[in-house]
mmCIF file with all atom_site columns, C-alpha atoms in Angstrom:
data_model
loop_
_atom_site.group_PDB
_atom_site.id
_atom_site.type_symbol
_atom_site.label_atom_id
_atom_site.label_alt_id
_atom_site.label_comp_id
_atom_site.label_asym_id
_atom_site.label_entity_id
_atom_site.label_seq_id
_atom_site.pdbx_PDB_ins_code
_atom_site.Cartn_x
_atom_site.Cartn_y
_atom_site.Cartn_z
_atom_site.occupancy
_atom_site.B_iso_or_equiv
_atom_site.pdbx_formal_charge
_atom_site.auth_seq_id
_atom_site.auth_comp_id
_atom_site.auth_asym_id
_atom_site.auth_atom_id
_atom_site.pdbx_PDB_model_num
ATOM 1   C CA . MET A 1 1  ? 68.679 74.377 -108.531 1.00 92.00 ? 1  MET A CA 1
ATOM 2   C CA . ILE A 1 2  ? 71.586 73.643 -106.155 1.00 95.00 ? 2  ILE A CA 1
ATOM 3   C CA . LYS A 1 3  ? 71.865 71.504 -102.878 1.00 96.00 ? 3  LYS A CA 1
ATOM 4   C CA . ALA A 1 4  ? 74.283 72.825 -100.617 1.00 97.00 ? 4  ALA A CA 1
ATOM 5   C CA . ARG A 1 5  ? 75.548 71.481 -97.198  1.00 97.00 ? 5  ARG A CA 1
ATOM 6   C CA . VAL A 1 6  ? 77.066 74.033 -94.722  1.00 98.00 ? 6  VAL A CA 1
ATOM 7   C CA . THR A 1 7  ? 78.983 72.718 -91.963  1.00 98.00 ? 7  THR A CA 1
ATOM 8   C CA . VAL A 1 8  ? 79.738 74.671 -88.899  1.00 98.00 ? 8  VAL A CA 1
ATOM 9   C CA . THR A 1 9  ? 82.140 73.674 -86.189  1.00 98.00 ? 9  THR A CA 1
ATOM 10  C CA . LEU A 1 10 ? 83.901 75.130 -83.200  1.00 97.00 ? 10 LEU A CA 1
ATOM 11  C CA . LYS A 1 11 ? 87.170 76.559 -83.531  1.00 97.00 ? 11 LYS A CA 1
ATOM 12  C CA . ASN A 1 12 ? 90.285 74.763 -81.852  1.00 95.00 ? 12 ASN A CA 1
ATOM 13  C CA . GLY A 1 13 ? 90.692 75.993 -78.224  1.00 95.00 ? 13 GLY A CA 1
ATOM 14  C CA . VAL A 1 14 ? 86.853 76.827 -77.909  1.00 97.00 ? 14 VAL A CA 1
ATOM 15  C CA . LEU A 1 15 ? 85.246 74.937 -74.976  1.00 97.00 ? 15 LEU A CA 1
ATOM 16  C CA . ASP A 1 16 ? 83.040 72.249 -76.181  1.00 97.00 ? 16 ASP A CA 1
ATOM 17  C CA . PRO A 1 17 ? 80.992 71.091 -72.886  1.00 97.00 ? 17 PRO A CA 1
ATOM 18  C CA . GLN A 1 18 ? 78.434 69.136 -74.864  1.00 97.00 ? 18 GLN A CA 1
ATOM 19  C CA . GLY A 1 19 ? 81.039 67.325 -76.555  1.00 97.00 ? 19 GLY A CA 1
ATOM 20  C CA . LYS A 1 20 ? 82.661 66.608 -73.271  1.00 97.00 ? 20 LYS A CA 1
ATOM 21  C CA . ALA A 1 21 ? 79.310 65.186 -72.009  1.00 97.00 ? 21 ALA A CA 1
ATOM 22  C CA . ILE A 1 22 ? 78.698 63.007 -75.052  1.00 97.00 ? 22 ILE A CA 1
ATOM 23  C CA . GLU A 1 23 ? 82.502 61.723 -74.540  1.00 97.00 ? 23 GLU A CA 1
ATOM 24  C CA . GLY A 1 24 ? 81.618 60.658 -70.982  1.00 96.00 ? 24 GLY A CA 1
ATOM 25  C CA . ALA A 1 25 ? 78.282 59.398 -72.004  1.00 97.00 ? 25 ALA A CA 1
ATOM 26  C CA . LEU A 1 26 ? 80.182 57.236 -74.669  1.00 97.00 ? 26 LEU A CA 1
ATOM 27  C CA . GLY A 1 27 ? 82.836 55.898 -72.139  1.00 96.00 ? 27 GLY A CA 1
ATOM 28  C CA . ALA A 1 28 ? 79.875 55.153 -69.607  1.00 97.00 ? 28 ALA A CA 1
ATOM 29  C CA . LEU A 1 29 ? 78.142 53.009 -72.344  1.00 96.00 ? 29 LEU A CA 1
ATOM 30  C CA . GLY A 1 30 ? 81.528 50.981 -72.864  1.00 96.00 ? 30 GLY A CA 1
ATOM 31  C CA . PHE A 1 31 ? 83.127 52.579 -75.674  1.00 95.00 ? 31 PHE A CA 1
ATOM 32  C CA . ASP A 1 32 ? 86.666 52.996 -74.713  1.00 92.00 ? 32 ASP A CA 1
ATOM 33  C CA . GLY A 1 33 ? 89.503 54.976 -76.478  1.00 93.00 ? 33 GLY A CA 1
ATOM 34  C CA . ILE A 1 34 ? 87.303 57.787 -77.708  1.00 95.00 ? 34 ILE A CA 1
ATOM 35  C CA . GLY A 1 35 ? 88.567 61.439 -77.600  1.00 93.00 ? 35 GLY A CA 1
ATOM 36  C CA . GLN A 1 36 ? 88.270 64.996 -78.559  1.00 94.00 ? 36 GLN A CA 1
ATOM 37  C CA . VAL A 1 37 ? 84.445 64.724 -79.327  1.00 97.00 ? 37 VAL A CA 1
ATOM 38  C CA . ARG A 1 38 ? 83.307 67.989 -80.751  1.00 97.00 ? 38 ARG A CA 1
ATOM 39  C CA . GLN A 1 39 ? 79.882 68.772 -81.863  1.00 97.00 ? 39 GLN A CA 1
ATOM 40  C CA . GLY A 1 40 ? 79.092 71.073 -84.454  1.00 98.00 ? 40 GLY A CA 1
ATOM 41  C CA . LYS A 1 41 ? 75.944 72.032 -86.682  1.00 97.00 ? 41 LYS A CA 1
ATOM 42  C CA . VAL A 1 42 ? 75.077 71.108 -90.146  1.00 98.00 ? 42 VAL A CA 1
ATOM 43  C CA . PHE A 1 43 ? 72.541 72.837 -92.757  1.00 98.00 ? 43 PHE A CA 1
ATOM 44  C CA . ASP A 1 44 ? 71.281 71.305 -95.845  1.00 97.00 ? 44 ASP A CA 1
ATOM 45  C CA . LEU A 1 45 ? 69.679 73.896 -98.196  1.00 96.00 ? 45 LEU A CA 1
ATOM 46  C CA . GLN A 1 46 ? 68.696 74.435 -101.619 1.00 96.00 ? 46 GLN A CA 1
ATOM 47  C CA . ILE A 1 47 ? 69.287 77.523 -103.765 1.00 96.00 ? 47 ILE A CA 1
ATOM 48  C CA . GLU A 1 48 ? 67.284 78.175 -106.918 1.00 95.00 ? 48 GLU A CA 1
ATOM 49  C CA . THR A 1 49 ? 69.954 79.303 -109.302 1.00 92.00 ? 49 THR A CA 1
ATOM 50  C CA . GLY A 1 50 ? 72.260 77.423 -111.546 1.00 91.00 ? 50 GLY A CA 1
ATOM 51  C CA . ASP A 1 51 ? 75.273 79.620 -111.160 1.00 93.00 ? 51 ASP A CA 1
ATOM 52  C CA . GLN A 1 52 ? 77.520 77.583 -108.450 1.00 93.00 ? 52 GLN A CA 1
ATOM 53  C CA . ALA A 1 53 ? 79.861 80.924 -108.060 1.00 94.00 ? 53 ALA A CA 1
ATOM 54  C CA . LYS A 1 54 ? 76.725 82.901 -107.162 1.00 94.00 ? 54 LYS A CA 1
ATOM 55  C CA . ALA A 1 55 ? 75.675 80.018 -105.191 1.00 95.00 ? 55 ALA A CA 1
ATOM 56  C CA . GLU A 1 56 ? 78.940 79.866 -102.970 1.00 95.00 ? 56 GLU A CA 1
ATOM 57  C CA . ALA A 1 57 ? 79.047 83.845 -102.507 1.00 96.00 ? 57 ALA A CA 1
ATOM 58  C CA . ASP A 1 58 ? 75.407 84.067 -101.115 1.00 95.00 ? 58 ASP A CA 1
ATOM 59  C CA . LEU A 1 59 ? 76.249 80.734 -98.730  1.00 97.00 ? 59 LEU A CA 1
ATOM 60  C CA . LYS A 1 60 ? 79.393 82.603 -97.638  1.00 97.00 ? 60 LYS A CA 1
ATOM 61  C CA . ALA A 1 61 ? 77.309 85.724 -96.753  1.00 97.00 ? 61 ALA A CA 1
ATOM 62  C CA . MET A 1 62 ? 74.605 83.402 -94.927  1.00 97.00 ? 62 MET A CA 1
ATOM 63  C CA . CYS A 1 63 ? 77.306 82.115 -92.817  1.00 97.00 ? 63 CYS A CA 1
ATOM 64  C CA . GLU A 1 64 ? 78.927 85.337 -92.003  1.00 97.00 ? 64 GLU A CA 1
ATOM 65  C CA . LYS A 1 65 ? 75.420 86.751 -91.255  1.00 96.00 ? 65 LYS A CA 1
ATOM 66  C CA . LEU A 1 66 ? 73.337 84.319 -89.773  1.00 97.00 ? 66 LEU A CA 1
ATOM 67  C CA . LEU A 1 67 ? 74.473 80.377 -89.970  1.00 97.00 ? 67 LEU A CA 1
ATOM 68  C CA . ALA A 1 68 ? 77.860 80.682 -88.066  1.00 97.00 ? 68 ALA A CA 1
ATOM 69  C CA . ASN A 1 69 ? 79.134 82.733 -85.007  1.00 97.00 ? 69 ASN A CA 1
ATOM 70  C CA . THR A 1 70 ? 82.627 83.495 -86.857  1.00 97.00 ? 70 THR A CA 1
ATOM 71  C CA . VAL A 1 71 ? 84.204 84.561 -83.357  1.00 97.00 ? 71 VAL A CA 1
ATOM 72  C CA . ILE A 1 72 ? 84.325 81.072 -82.115  1.00 98.00 ? 72 ILE A CA 1
ATOM 73  C CA . GLU A 1 73 ? 83.044 78.804 -85.230  1.00 98.00 ? 73 GLU A CA 1
ATOM 74  C CA . ASN A 1 74 ? 84.562 77.876 -88.641  1.00 98.00 ? 74 ASN A CA 1
ATOM 75  C CA . TYR A 1 75 ? 82.192 77.369 -91.512  1.00 98.00 ? 75 TYR A CA 1
ATOM 76  C CA . SER A 1 76 ? 82.871 74.802 -94.979  1.00 97.00 ? 76 SER A CA 1
ATOM 77  C CA . ILE A 1 77 ? 80.569 74.719 -97.891  1.00 97.00 ? 77 ILE A CA 1
ATOM 78  C CA . SER A 1 78 ? 80.040 71.672 -100.079 1.00 96.00 ? 78 SER A CA 1
ATOM 79  C CA . PHE A 1 79 ? 77.588 71.147 -102.850 1.00 95.00 ? 79 PHE A CA 1
ATOM 80  C CA . ALA A 1 80 ? 75.858 67.860 -103.514 1.00 83.00 ? 80 ALA A CA 1
ATOM 81  C CA . MET B 1 1  ? 94.360 56.961 -84.063  1.00 92.00 ? 1  MET B CA 1
ATOM 82  C CA . ILE B 1 2  ? 91.322 57.544 -86.392  1.00 95.00 ? 2  ILE B CA 1
ATOM 83  C CA . LYS B 1 3  ? 89.718 61.019 -86.732  1.00 96.00 ? 3  LYS B CA 1
ATOM 84  C CA . ALA B 1 4  ? 85.999 60.377 -87.809  1.00 97.00 ? 4  ALA B CA 1
ATOM 85  C CA . ARG B 1 5  ? 83.124 62.615 -88.450  1.00 97.00 ? 5  ARG B CA 1
ATOM 86  C CA . VAL B 1 6  ? 79.236 61.443 -88.055  1.00 98.00 ? 6  VAL B CA 1
ATOM 87  C CA . THR B 1 7  ? 76.586 63.378 -89.575  1.00 98.00 ? 7  THR B CA 1
ATOM 88  C CA . VAL B 1 8  ? 72.950 62.976 -88.221  1.00 98.00 ? 8  VAL B CA 1
ATOM 89  C CA . THR B 1 9  ? 70.339 64.522 -90.339  1.00 98.00 ? 9  THR B CA 1
ATOM 90  C CA . LEU B 1 10 ? 66.582 64.132 -90.093  1.00 98.00 ? 10 LEU B CA 1
ATOM 91  C CA . LYS B 1 11 ? 64.639 61.790 -92.238  1.00 97.00 ? 11 LYS B CA 1
ATOM 92  C CA . ASN B 1 12 ? 62.601 62.886 -95.209  1.00 95.00 ? 12 ASN B CA 1
ATOM 93  C CA . GLY B 1 13 ? 58.980 63.687 -93.858  1.00 95.00 ? 13 GLY B CA 1
ATOM 94  C CA . VAL B 1 14 ? 60.220 64.913 -90.467  1.00 97.00 ? 14 VAL B CA 1
ATOM 95  C CA . LEU B 1 15 ? 58.955 68.084 -89.839  1.00 97.00 ? 15 LEU B CA 1
ATOM 96  C CA . ASP B 1 16 ? 62.050 70.696 -88.983  1.00 97.00 ? 16 ASP B CA 1
ATOM 97  C CA . PRO B 1 17 ? 60.624 73.729 -87.364  1.00 97.00 ? 17 PRO B CA 1
ATOM 98  C CA . GLN B 1 18 ? 64.343 74.967 -86.595  1.00 97.00 ? 18 GLN B CA 1
ATOM 99  C CA . GLY B 1 19 ? 65.201 74.459 -90.296  1.00 97.00 ? 19 GLY B CA 1
ATOM 100 C CA . LYS B 1 20 ? 61.872 76.423 -91.156  1.00 97.00 ? 20 LYS B CA 1
ATOM 101 C CA . ALA B 1 21 ? 62.793 79.262 -88.806  1.00 97.00 ? 21 ALA B CA 1
ATOM 102 C CA . ILE B 1 22 ? 66.237 79.619 -90.350  1.00 97.00 ? 22 ILE B CA 1
ATOM 103 C CA . GLU B 1 23 ? 64.734 79.606 -93.877  1.00 97.00 ? 23 GLU B CA 1
ATOM 104 C CA . GLY B 1 24 ? 62.698 82.471 -92.773  1.00 96.00 ? 24 GLY B CA 1
ATOM 105 C CA . ALA B 1 25 ? 65.243 84.613 -91.015  1.00 97.00 ? 25 ALA B CA 1
ATOM 106 C CA . LEU B 1 26 ? 67.702 84.039 -94.405  1.00 97.00 ? 26 LEU B CA 1
ATOM 107 C CA . GLY B 1 27 ? 64.805 85.462 -96.452  1.00 96.00 ? 27 GLY B CA 1
ATOM 108 C CA . ALA B 1 28 ? 64.161 88.464 -93.893  1.00 97.00 ? 28 ALA B CA 1
ATOM 109 C CA . LEU B 1 29 ? 67.910 88.927 -94.334  1.00 96.00 ? 29 LEU B CA 1
ATOM 110 C CA . GLY B 1 30 ? 67.543 89.286 -98.275  1.00 96.00 ? 30 GLY B CA 1
ATOM 111 C CA . PHE B 1 31 ? 68.446 85.825 -99.319  1.00 95.00 ? 31 PHE B CA 1
ATOM 112 C CA . ASP B 1 32 ? 65.829 84.860 -102.017 1.00 92.00 ? 32 ASP B CA 1
ATOM 113 C CA . GLY B 1 33 ? 65.284 81.616 -103.311 1.00 93.00 ? 33 GLY B CA 1
ATOM 114 C CA . ILE B 1 34 ? 66.484 79.289 -100.506 1.00 95.00 ? 34 ILE B CA 1
ATOM 115 C CA . GLY B 1 35 ? 64.408 76.552 -99.852  1.00 93.00 ? 35 GLY B CA 1
ATOM 116 C CA . GLN B 1 36 ? 64.224 73.059 -97.955  1.00 94.00 ? 36 GLN B CA 1
ATOM 117 C CA . VAL B 1 37 ? 66.565 74.438 -95.019  1.00 97.00 ? 37 VAL B CA 1
ATOM 118 C CA . ARG B 1 38 ? 67.225 71.176 -92.844  1.00 97.00 ? 38 ARG B CA 1
ATOM 119 C CA . GLN B 1 39 ? 69.403 71.455 -89.758  1.00 97.00 ? 39 GLN B CA 1
ATOM 120 C CA . GLY B 1 40 ? 71.358 68.468 -88.546  1.00 98.00 ? 40 GLY B CA 1
ATOM 121 C CA . LYS B 1 41 ? 74.428 67.741 -86.267  1.00 97.00 ? 41 LYS B CA 1
ATOM 122 C CA . VAL B 1 42 ? 77.858 66.909 -86.929  1.00 98.00 ? 42 VAL B CA 1
ATOM 123 C CA . PHE B 1 43 ? 80.175 64.937 -84.331  1.00 98.00 ? 43 PHE B CA 1
ATOM 124 C CA . ASP B 1 44 ? 83.960 64.862 -84.826  1.00 97.00 ? 44 ASP B CA 1
ATOM 125 C CA . LEU B 1 45 ? 85.659 62.574 -82.626  1.00 96.00 ? 45 LEU B CA 1
ATOM 126 C CA . GLN B 1 46 ? 89.195 60.400 -82.612  1.00 96.00 ? 46 GLN B CA 1
ATOM 127 C CA . ILE B 1 47 ? 89.474 56.924 -81.740  1.00 96.00 ? 47 ILE B CA 1
ATOM 128 C CA . GLU B 1 48 ? 92.429 55.341 -80.148  1.00 95.00 ? 48 GLU B CA 1
ATOM 129 C CA . THR B 1 49 ? 92.688 52.100 -82.826  1.00 92.00 ? 49 THR B CA 1
ATOM 130 C CA . GLY B 1 50 ? 94.376 51.633 -86.042  1.00 91.00 ? 50 GLY B CA 1
ATOM 131 C CA . ASP B 1 51 ? 91.620 49.231 -86.981  1.00 93.00 ? 51 ASP B CA 1
ATOM 132 C CA . GLN B 1 52 ? 89.578 51.239 -89.494  1.00 93.00 ? 52 GLN B CA 1
ATOM 133 C CA . ALA B 1 53 ? 86.824 48.096 -89.685  1.00 94.00 ? 53 ALA B CA 1
ATOM 134 C CA . LYS B 1 54 ? 86.476 48.080 -86.007  1.00 94.00 ? 54 LYS B CA 1
ATOM 135 C CA . ALA B 1 55 ? 86.148 51.808 -85.809  1.00 95.00 ? 55 ALA B CA 1
ATOM 136 C CA . GLU B 1 56 ? 83.330 52.049 -88.263  1.00 96.00 ? 56 GLU B CA 1
ATOM 137 C CA . ALA B 1 57 ? 81.686 49.005 -86.561  1.00 96.00 ? 57 ALA B CA 1
ATOM 138 C CA . ASP B 1 58 ? 82.108 50.927 -83.102  1.00 95.00 ? 58 ASP B CA 1
ATOM 139 C CA . LEU B 1 59 ? 80.614 54.059 -84.824  1.00 97.00 ? 59 LEU B CA 1
ATOM 140 C CA . LYS B 1 60 ? 77.833 52.577 -86.107  1.00 97.00 ? 60 LYS B CA 1
ATOM 141 C CA . ALA B 1 61 ? 76.934 51.223 -82.693  1.00 97.00 ? 61 ALA B CA 1
ATOM 142 C CA . MET B 1 62 ? 77.569 54.767 -81.128  1.00 97.00 ? 62 MET B CA 1
ATOM 143 C CA . CYS B 1 63 ? 74.981 56.170 -83.548  1.00 97.00 ? 63 CYS B CA 1
ATOM 144 C CA . GLU B 1 64 ? 72.562 53.381 -82.775  1.00 97.00 ? 64 GLU B CA 1
ATOM 145 C CA . LYS B 1 65 ? 72.829 53.814 -78.839  1.00 96.00 ? 65 LYS B CA 1
ATOM 146 C CA . LEU B 1 66 ? 73.535 57.420 -78.527  1.00 97.00 ? 66 LEU B CA 1
ATOM 147 C CA . LEU B 1 67 ? 74.332 59.729 -80.998  1.00 97.00 ? 67 LEU B CA 1
ATOM 148 C CA . ALA B 1 68 ? 71.279 59.447 -83.318  1.00 97.00 ? 68 ALA B CA 1
ATOM 149 C CA . ASN B 1 69 ? 67.587 58.788 -82.722  1.00 97.00 ? 69 ASN B CA 1
ATOM 150 C CA . THR B 1 70 ? 67.249 56.354 -85.707  1.00 97.00 ? 70 THR B CA 1
ATOM 151 C CA . VAL B 1 71 ? 63.331 56.731 -85.518  1.00 97.00 ? 71 VAL B CA 1
ATOM 152 C CA . ILE B 1 72 ? 63.487 60.134 -86.979  1.00 98.00 ? 72 ILE B CA 1
ATOM 153 C CA . GLU B 1 73 ? 67.229 60.681 -88.045  1.00 98.00 ? 73 GLU B CA 1
ATOM 154 C CA . ASN B 1 74 ? 69.754 59.293 -90.678  1.00 98.00 ? 74 ASN B CA 1
ATOM 155 C CA . TYR B 1 75 ? 73.261 59.045 -89.941  1.00 98.00 ? 75 TYR B CA 1
ATOM 156 C CA . SER B 1 76 ? 76.288 58.715 -91.975  1.00 97.00 ? 76 SER B CA 1
ATOM 157 C CA . ILE B 1 77 ? 80.050 58.294 -90.931  1.00 97.00 ? 77 ILE B CA 1
ATOM 158 C CA . SER B 1 78 ? 83.165 59.361 -92.575  1.00 96.00 ? 78 SER B CA 1
ATOM 159 C CA . PHE B 1 79 ? 86.933 59.217 -91.935  1.00 95.00 ? 79 PHE B CA 1
ATOM 160 C CA . ALA B 1 80 ? 89.418 61.985 -92.281  1.00 83.00 ? 80 ALA B CA 1
#
């Protein structure tokens, strides 16, 4: 069994109003000098296989098909 | 300037219906042997300071106050 983490982040240049709102809220809470806040998603999952190469290929396919919108998002895969 | 990433994940035992839905969708797409899908959030931000210790203390305060609900979520901080 392999534990994997997929991180999905917005591509550069894609507007992130949620990130902007968080940046504003942090400023209102008194945290100064915070900039470029971008929010993304993370998926932790377990794969029933011992073959890490196959797991990575499967995870890439999952990202392309479901987990990420590759028009506006990047994804990265890491193993625990 | 320090670039930091905050990862917020649900604590063990907290139900994650969104993760379950993703698990079901992956199964429906033909990906077998996927389990324990949990969705979390990731925040990338830049801090205008050169002092990493201060940045880490500030980030912890931000997580406690805004970025994470520490009743049901864990957070981790990493630097790029």
